[in-house]
Short mmCIF file of C-alpha atoms and ligand atoms in Angstrom, two decimals:
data_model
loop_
_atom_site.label_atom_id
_atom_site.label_comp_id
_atom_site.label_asym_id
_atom_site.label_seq_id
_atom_site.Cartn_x
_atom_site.Cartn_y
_atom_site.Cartn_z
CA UNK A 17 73.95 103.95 66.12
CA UNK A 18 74.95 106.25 69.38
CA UNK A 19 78.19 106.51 71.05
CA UNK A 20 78.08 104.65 74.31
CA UNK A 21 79.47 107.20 76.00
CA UNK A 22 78.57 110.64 74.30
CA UNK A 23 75.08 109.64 72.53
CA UNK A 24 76.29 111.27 70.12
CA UNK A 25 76.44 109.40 66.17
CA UNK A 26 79.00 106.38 66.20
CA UNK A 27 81.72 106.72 63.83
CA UNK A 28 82.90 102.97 65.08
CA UNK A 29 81.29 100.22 66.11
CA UNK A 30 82.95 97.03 68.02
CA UNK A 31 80.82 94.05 68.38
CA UNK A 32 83.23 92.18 70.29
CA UNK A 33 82.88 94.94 73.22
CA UNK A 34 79.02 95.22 72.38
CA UNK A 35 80.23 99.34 72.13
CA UNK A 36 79.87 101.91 69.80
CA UNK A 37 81.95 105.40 69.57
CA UNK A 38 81.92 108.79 68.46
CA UNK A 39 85.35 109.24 66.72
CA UNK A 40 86.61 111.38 70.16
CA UNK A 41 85.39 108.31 72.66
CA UNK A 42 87.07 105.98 70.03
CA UNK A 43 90.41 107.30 70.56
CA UNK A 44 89.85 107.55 74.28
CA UNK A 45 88.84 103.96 74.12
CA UNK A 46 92.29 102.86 71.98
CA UNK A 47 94.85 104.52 74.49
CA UNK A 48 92.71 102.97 77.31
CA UNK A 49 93.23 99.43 75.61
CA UNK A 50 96.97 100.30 74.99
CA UNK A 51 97.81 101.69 77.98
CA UNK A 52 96.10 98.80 80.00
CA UNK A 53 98.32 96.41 77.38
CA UNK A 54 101.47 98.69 78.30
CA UNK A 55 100.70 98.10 82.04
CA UNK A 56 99.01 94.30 82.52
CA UNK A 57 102.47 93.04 80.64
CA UNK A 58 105.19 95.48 82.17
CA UNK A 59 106.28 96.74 78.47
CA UNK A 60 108.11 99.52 79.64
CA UNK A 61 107.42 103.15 81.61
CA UNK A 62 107.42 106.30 80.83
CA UNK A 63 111.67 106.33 81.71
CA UNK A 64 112.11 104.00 79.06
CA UNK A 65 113.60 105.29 75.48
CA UNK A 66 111.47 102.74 73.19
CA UNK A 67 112.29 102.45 69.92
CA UNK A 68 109.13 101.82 67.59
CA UNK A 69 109.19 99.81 64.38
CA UNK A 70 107.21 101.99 62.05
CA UNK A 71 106.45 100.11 58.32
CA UNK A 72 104.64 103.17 56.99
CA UNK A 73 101.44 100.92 57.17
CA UNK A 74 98.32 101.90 59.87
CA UNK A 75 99.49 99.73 62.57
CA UNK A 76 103.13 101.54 63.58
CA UNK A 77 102.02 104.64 62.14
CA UNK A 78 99.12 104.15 64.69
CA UNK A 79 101.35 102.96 67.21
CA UNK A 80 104.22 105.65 67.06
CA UNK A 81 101.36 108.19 67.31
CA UNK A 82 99.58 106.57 70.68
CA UNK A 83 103.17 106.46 72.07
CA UNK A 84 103.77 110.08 71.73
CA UNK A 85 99.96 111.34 72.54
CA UNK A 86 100.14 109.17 75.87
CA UNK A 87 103.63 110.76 76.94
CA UNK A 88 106.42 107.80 76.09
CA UNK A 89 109.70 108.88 74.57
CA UNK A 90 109.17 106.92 71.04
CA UNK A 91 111.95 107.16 68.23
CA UNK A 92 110.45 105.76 65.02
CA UNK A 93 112.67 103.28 63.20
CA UNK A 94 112.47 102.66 59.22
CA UNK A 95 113.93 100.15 57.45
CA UNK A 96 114.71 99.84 53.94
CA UNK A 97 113.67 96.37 52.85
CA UNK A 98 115.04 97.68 48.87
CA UNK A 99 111.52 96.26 47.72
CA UNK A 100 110.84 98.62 44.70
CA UNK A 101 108.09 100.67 44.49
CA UNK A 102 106.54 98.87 48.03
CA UNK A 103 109.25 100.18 49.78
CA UNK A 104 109.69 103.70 48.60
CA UNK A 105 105.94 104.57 49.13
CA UNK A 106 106.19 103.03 52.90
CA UNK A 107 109.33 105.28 53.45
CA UNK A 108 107.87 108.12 52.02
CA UNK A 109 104.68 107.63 54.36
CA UNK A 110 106.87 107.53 57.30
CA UNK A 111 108.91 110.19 56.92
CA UNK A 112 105.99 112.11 56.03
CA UNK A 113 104.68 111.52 59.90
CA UNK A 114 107.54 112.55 61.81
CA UNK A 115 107.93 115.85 59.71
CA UNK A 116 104.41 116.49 60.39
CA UNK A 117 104.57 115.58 64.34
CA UNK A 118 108.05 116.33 64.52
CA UNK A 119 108.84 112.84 65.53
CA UNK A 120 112.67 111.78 66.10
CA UNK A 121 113.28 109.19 63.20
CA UNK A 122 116.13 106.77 62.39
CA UNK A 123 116.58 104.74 59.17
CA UNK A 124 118.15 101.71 58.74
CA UNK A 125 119.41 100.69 54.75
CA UNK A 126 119.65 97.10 53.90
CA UNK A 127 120.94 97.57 50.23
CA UNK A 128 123.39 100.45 51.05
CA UNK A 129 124.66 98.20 53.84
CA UNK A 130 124.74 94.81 52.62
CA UNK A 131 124.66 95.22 49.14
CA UNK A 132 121.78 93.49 48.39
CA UNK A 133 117.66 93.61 48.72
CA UNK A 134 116.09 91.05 50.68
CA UNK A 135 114.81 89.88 47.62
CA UNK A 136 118.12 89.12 46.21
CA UNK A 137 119.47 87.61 49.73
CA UNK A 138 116.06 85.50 49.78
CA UNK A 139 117.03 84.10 46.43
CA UNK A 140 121.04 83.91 47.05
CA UNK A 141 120.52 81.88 50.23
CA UNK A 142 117.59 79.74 48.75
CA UNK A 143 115.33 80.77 51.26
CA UNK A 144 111.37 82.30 50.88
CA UNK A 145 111.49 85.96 50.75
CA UNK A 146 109.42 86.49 53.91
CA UNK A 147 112.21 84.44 55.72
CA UNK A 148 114.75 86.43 54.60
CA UNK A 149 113.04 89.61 55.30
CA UNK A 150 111.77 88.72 59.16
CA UNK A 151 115.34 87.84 59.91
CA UNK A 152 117.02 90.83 58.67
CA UNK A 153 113.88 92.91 60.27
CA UNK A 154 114.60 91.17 63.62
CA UNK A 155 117.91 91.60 63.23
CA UNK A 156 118.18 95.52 62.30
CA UNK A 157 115.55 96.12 64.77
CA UNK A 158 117.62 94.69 67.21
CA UNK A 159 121.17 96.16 66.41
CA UNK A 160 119.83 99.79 65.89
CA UNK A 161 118.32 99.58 69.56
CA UNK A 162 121.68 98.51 71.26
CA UNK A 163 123.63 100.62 69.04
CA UNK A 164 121.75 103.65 69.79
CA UNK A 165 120.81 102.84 73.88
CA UNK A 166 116.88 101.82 73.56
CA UNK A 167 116.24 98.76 75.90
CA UNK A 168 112.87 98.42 74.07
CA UNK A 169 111.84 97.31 70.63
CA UNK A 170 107.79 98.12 70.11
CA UNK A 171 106.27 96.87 66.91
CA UNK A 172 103.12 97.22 65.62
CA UNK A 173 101.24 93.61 65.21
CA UNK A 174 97.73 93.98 66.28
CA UNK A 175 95.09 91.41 68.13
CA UNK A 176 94.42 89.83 64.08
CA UNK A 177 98.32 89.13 63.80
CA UNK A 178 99.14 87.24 67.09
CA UNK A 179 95.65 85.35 66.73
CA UNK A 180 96.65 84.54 63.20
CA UNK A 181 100.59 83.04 64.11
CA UNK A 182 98.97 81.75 67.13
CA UNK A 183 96.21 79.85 65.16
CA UNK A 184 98.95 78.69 63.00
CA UNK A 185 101.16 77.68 65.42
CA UNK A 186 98.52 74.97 67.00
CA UNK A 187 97.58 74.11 63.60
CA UNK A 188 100.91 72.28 63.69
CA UNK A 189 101.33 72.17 67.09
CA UNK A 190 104.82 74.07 67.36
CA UNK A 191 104.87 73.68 71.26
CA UNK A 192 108.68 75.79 71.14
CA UNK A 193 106.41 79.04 68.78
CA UNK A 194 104.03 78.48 71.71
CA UNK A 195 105.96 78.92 74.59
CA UNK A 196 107.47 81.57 73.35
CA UNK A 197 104.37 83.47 71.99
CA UNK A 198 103.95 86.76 74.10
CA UNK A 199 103.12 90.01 73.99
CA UNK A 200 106.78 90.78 75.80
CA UNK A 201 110.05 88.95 74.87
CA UNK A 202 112.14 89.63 77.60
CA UNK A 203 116.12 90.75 77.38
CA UNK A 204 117.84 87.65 78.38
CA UNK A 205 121.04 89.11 77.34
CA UNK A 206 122.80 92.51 77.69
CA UNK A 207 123.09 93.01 73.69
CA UNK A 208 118.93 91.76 73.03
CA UNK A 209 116.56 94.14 73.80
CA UNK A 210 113.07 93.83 75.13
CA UNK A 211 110.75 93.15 72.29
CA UNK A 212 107.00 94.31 72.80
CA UNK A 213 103.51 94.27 70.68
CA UNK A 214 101.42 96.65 72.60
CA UNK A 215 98.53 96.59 69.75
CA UNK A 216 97.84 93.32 71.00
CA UNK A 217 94.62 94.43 72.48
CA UNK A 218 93.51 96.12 69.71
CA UNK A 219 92.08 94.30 65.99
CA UNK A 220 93.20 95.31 62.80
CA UNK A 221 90.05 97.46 61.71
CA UNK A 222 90.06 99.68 64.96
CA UNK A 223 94.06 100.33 63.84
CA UNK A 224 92.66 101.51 60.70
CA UNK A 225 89.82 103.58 62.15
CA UNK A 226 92.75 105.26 64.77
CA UNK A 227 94.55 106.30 61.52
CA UNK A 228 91.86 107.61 59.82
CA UNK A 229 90.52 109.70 62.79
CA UNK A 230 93.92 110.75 63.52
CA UNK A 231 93.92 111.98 60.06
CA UNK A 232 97.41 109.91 59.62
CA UNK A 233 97.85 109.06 56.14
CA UNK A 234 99.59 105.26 55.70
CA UNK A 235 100.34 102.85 52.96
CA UNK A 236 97.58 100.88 52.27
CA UNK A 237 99.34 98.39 50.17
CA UNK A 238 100.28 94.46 51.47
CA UNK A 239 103.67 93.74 50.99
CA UNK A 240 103.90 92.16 47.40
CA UNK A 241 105.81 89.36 48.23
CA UNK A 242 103.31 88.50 51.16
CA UNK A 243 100.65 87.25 48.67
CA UNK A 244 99.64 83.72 49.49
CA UNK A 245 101.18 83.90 52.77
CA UNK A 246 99.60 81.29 55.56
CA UNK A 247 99.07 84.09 58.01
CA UNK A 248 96.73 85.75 55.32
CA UNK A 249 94.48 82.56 55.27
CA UNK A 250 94.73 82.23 59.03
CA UNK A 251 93.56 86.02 59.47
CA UNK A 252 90.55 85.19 56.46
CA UNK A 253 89.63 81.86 58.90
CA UNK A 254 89.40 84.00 61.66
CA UNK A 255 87.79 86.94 60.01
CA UNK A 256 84.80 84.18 59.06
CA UNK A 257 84.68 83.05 63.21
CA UNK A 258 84.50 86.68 63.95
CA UNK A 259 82.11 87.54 61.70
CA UNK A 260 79.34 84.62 63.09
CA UNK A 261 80.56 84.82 66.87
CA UNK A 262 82.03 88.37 67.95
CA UNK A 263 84.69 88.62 70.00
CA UNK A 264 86.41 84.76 68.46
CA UNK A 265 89.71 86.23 67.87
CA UNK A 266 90.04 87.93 71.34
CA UNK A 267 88.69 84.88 72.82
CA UNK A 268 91.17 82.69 70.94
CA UNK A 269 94.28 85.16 72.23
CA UNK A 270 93.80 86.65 75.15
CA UNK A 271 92.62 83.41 76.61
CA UNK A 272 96.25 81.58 75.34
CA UNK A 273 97.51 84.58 77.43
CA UNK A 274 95.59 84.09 80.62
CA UNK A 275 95.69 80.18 80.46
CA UNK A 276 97.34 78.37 77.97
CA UNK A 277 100.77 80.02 77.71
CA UNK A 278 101.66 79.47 81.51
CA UNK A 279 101.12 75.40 80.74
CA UNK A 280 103.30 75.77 77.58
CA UNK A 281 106.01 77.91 79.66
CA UNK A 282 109.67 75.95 79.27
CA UNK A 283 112.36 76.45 81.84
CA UNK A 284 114.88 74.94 79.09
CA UNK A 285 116.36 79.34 78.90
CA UNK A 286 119.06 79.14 75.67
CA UNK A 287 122.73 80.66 76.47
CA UNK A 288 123.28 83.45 74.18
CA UNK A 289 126.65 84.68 73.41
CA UNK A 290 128.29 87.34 71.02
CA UNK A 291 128.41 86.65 67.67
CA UNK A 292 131.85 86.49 66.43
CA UNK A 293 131.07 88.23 63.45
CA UNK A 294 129.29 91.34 64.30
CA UNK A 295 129.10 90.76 68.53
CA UNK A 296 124.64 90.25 68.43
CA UNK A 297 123.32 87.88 70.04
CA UNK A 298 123.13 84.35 69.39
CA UNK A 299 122.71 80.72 69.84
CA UNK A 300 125.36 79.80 67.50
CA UNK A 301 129.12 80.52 66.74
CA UNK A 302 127.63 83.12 63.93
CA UNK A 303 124.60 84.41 63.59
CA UNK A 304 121.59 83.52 61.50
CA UNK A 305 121.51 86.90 59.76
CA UNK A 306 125.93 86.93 59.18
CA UNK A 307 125.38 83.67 57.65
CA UNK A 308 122.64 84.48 55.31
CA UNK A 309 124.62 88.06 54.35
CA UNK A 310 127.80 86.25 53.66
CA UNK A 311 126.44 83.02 52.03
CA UNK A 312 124.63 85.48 49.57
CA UNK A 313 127.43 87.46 48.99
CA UNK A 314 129.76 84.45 48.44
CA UNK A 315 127.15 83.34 46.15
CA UNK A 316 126.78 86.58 44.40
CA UNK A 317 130.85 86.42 43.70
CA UNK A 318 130.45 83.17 42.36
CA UNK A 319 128.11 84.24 40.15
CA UNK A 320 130.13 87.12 38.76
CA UNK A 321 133.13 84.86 38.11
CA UNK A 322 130.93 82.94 35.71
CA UNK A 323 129.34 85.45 33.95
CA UNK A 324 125.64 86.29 34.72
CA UNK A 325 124.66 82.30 34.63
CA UNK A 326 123.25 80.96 37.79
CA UNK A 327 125.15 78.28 39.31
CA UNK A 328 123.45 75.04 40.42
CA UNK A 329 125.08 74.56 44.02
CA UNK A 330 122.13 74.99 46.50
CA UNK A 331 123.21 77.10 49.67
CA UNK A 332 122.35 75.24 52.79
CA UNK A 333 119.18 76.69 54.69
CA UNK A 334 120.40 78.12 57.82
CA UNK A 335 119.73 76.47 60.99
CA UNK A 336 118.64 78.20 64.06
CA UNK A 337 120.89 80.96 65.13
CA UNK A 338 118.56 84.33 65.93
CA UNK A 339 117.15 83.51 69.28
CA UNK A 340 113.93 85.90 68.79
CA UNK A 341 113.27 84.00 65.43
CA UNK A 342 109.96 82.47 65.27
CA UNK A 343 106.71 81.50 65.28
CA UNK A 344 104.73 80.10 62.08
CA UNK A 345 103.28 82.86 59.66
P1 AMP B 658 104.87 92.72 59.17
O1 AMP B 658 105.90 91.71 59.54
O2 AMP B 658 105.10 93.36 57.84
O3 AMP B 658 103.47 92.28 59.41
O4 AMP B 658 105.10 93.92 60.20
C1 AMP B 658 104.98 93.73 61.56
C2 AMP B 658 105.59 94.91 62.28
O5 AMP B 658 106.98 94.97 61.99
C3 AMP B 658 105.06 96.26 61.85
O6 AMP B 658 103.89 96.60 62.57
C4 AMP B 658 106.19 97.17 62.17
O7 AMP B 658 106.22 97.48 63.56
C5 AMP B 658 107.40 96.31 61.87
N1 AMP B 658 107.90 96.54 60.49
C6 AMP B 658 107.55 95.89 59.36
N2 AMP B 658 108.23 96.35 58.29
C7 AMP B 658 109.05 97.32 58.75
C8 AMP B 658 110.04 98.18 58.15
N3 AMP B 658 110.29 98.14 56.84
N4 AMP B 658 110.70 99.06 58.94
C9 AMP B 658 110.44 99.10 60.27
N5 AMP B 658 109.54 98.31 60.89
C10 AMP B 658 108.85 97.44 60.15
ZN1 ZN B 659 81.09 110.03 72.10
ZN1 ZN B 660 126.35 88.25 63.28
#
C-alpha cells in the first residue's frame, strides 16, 4: 500500500477516509484533524493556558505532544489515583515525557491529600470504583485548573470513547447524558473551567500509531478495575460495525454532532454556586466529591473505633452534586 500523498510505503492505513500514509503524512494528517477539531468547536486559541489531563496512556500522551508541536501553551496534569502497581507505571510514563520534551508538569495526590485511594473511597462510600474515580478525576481536574489560572481542561478521549458513552447513552435513552454530550463543556461559572476532548476526530488505533511514530513510549495497560466495564462492550460492538462498514463509528458521532445534539439541546441551564466546603462548583449545598471524602472518612473512623471489623450501616449513594458529572460508561 502507497501513501496518498507521498507514494511512498504506508505505515497506516484508514479505511474510514479510504487513505493511506507514510508515517510523516500520518502525523501531518493527525494535527490537521486536531487542529480542524480545535477550530470547528472554539476549544480554545493559542492565548489560552490549557491544562491537559495526561493518564500516561497513548491518548494524553498523544495529546500533550500535538498541543506542544502545533504551538498551544499545554501544562500536563497527573493524578495519583493510589491504584498500585497501575498507577505507578502511568506516573512513571508521564513524567518520563515531560523530562524528555521538557514539558511543564503538575501532579495532583489523592492519597497524600485525602487519605485514602479511590479504591478505598469507592468501597467506604459503597459506590463502584469507576464512580468514585471519575468524580474525584473531574473534580481534581477541575480544582487544579482554577487554582493554578487555566480556563481550559483538555483530556484525551478519542472518536472510540465518545461513540462508545454515546452508544450507551441511547441504549438507555439518557436524554439529560445526551444533551450534554459535546466535544466542549462550556464554563458556566467563574470557578468551572472549560472542559474539551479535542481527539474527538481521531479513533483509538490512529492515537496509538501517533505514539508509536512519535516514538512516545505509554502505558499500555487498561485500568484494572475497568475490566467488565459497559464502555468496553460498547467500544467491542462498535469495533464489529467498523470492521464490516468503515467509517460506522464516525458516522454514529460526528453525525449526533451535526444533527442530533442541537434537537436534544435543553435551555433548563443549572445555577451553580460555591460549595461551602471547599468553594467548587456545585448544584448542591456540598459537593458530590466533599461528600464522598467525608462520608468515607467518617466511615473509616467508625471503623477504627471497632477494631478492623466492617460495620454493616450502608452509606447513602450520593445524589447529584458535580455539575460536569455524567454520561453512561
Ligand atoms: P479514562 O477515563 O481513563 O478513559 O481517561 C480519559 C481521559 O482522562 C484521559 O485521556 C486523560 O486525559 C484523563 N485521565 C485519566 N486518568 C488520568 C490521571 N490519572 N491523571 C490525569 N488525567 C487522567
Ligand atoms: Zn507520504
Ligand atoms: Zn466541595
Amino acid at each position: 500500500m502507497r501513501c496518498q500523498r507521498c507514494r511512498g510505503d504506508a505505515a497506516v492505513e484508514i479505511r474510514r477516509h479510504h487513505a493511506a500514509f507514510c508515517g510523516d503524512h500520518f502525523i501531518e494528517f493527525f494535527d490537521r484533524q486536531v487542529q480542524r477539531a480545535i477550530e470547528d468547536e472554539r476549544m480554545f486559541t493559542r492565548d489560552d493556558r490549557v491544562l491537559v489531563a495526561v493518564s500516561g496512556g497513548k491518548d494524553s500522551l498523544a495529546l500533550w505532544d500535538v498541543l506542544r508541536r502545533l504551538g498551544y501553551a499545554a501544562t500536563g496534569l497527573y493524578i495519583n489515583l493510589g491504584i498500585g502497581g497501575y498507577s505507578d507505571e502511568s506516573h512513571r510514563k508521564t513524567v518520563a515525557y515531560a523530562g524528555a520534551h521538557g514539558a511543564d508538569l503538575l501532579v495532583a495526590d489523592i492519597p497524600r491529600e485525602f487519605g485514602m485511594s479511590v479504591e478505598e473511597l469507592a468501597r467506604a462510600t459503597r459506590r463502584v470504583s469507576c464512580s468514585a474515580c471519575g468524580l474525584s478525576k473531574r473534580y481534581l481536574f477541575n480544582r487544579v485548573a482554577i487554582d493554578h489560572g487555566f480556563t481550559v481542561v483538555a483530556t484525551g478521549h478519542n472518536l472510540d470513547d465518545e461513540a462508545a458513552v454515546l452508544l450507551g447513552n441511547l441504549l438507555h435513552w439518557q436524554t439529560d447524558y445526551l444533551a450534554r454530550q459535546s466535544p466542549v463543556l462550556p464554563s458556566t461559572h467563574p470557578t468551572l473551567a472549560r472542559k474539551v476532548k479535542p481527539l474527538y476526530r481521531i479513533a483509538e488505533r490512529e492515537a496509538a500509531a501517533y505514539a508509536i511514530i512519535r516514538g512516545i513510549d505509554y502505558i499500555v495497560d487498561e485500568c484494572p478495575n475497568s475490566v467488565g466495564a459497559k464502555s468496553l462492550l460498547y467500544k467491542e460492538a462498535l469495533n464489529l460495525l467498523e470492521q464490516a462498514s468503515p467509517g460506522a463509528k464516525q458516522s454514529l458521532y460526528w453525525g449526533f454532532l451535526e444533527r442530533g445534539r442541537a434537537l436534544l439541546a435543553t435551555q433548563d441551564a443549572v445555577t451553580l454556586r460555591a460549595c461551602v466546603h471547599c468553594g467548587q462548583p456545585t448544584t448542591a449545598e456540598v459537593c458530590a466529591f466533599c461528600r464522598m471524602t467525608e462520608r468515607a472518612a467518617e466511615r473509616m473512623r467508625v471503623q477504627r473505633l471497632r477494631g478492623a471489623a466492617a460495620p454493616a450501616v450502608a452509606a447513602p449513594i450520593g445524589a447529584a452534586g458535580a455539575p460536569d458529572s455524567g454520561g453512561a460508561g
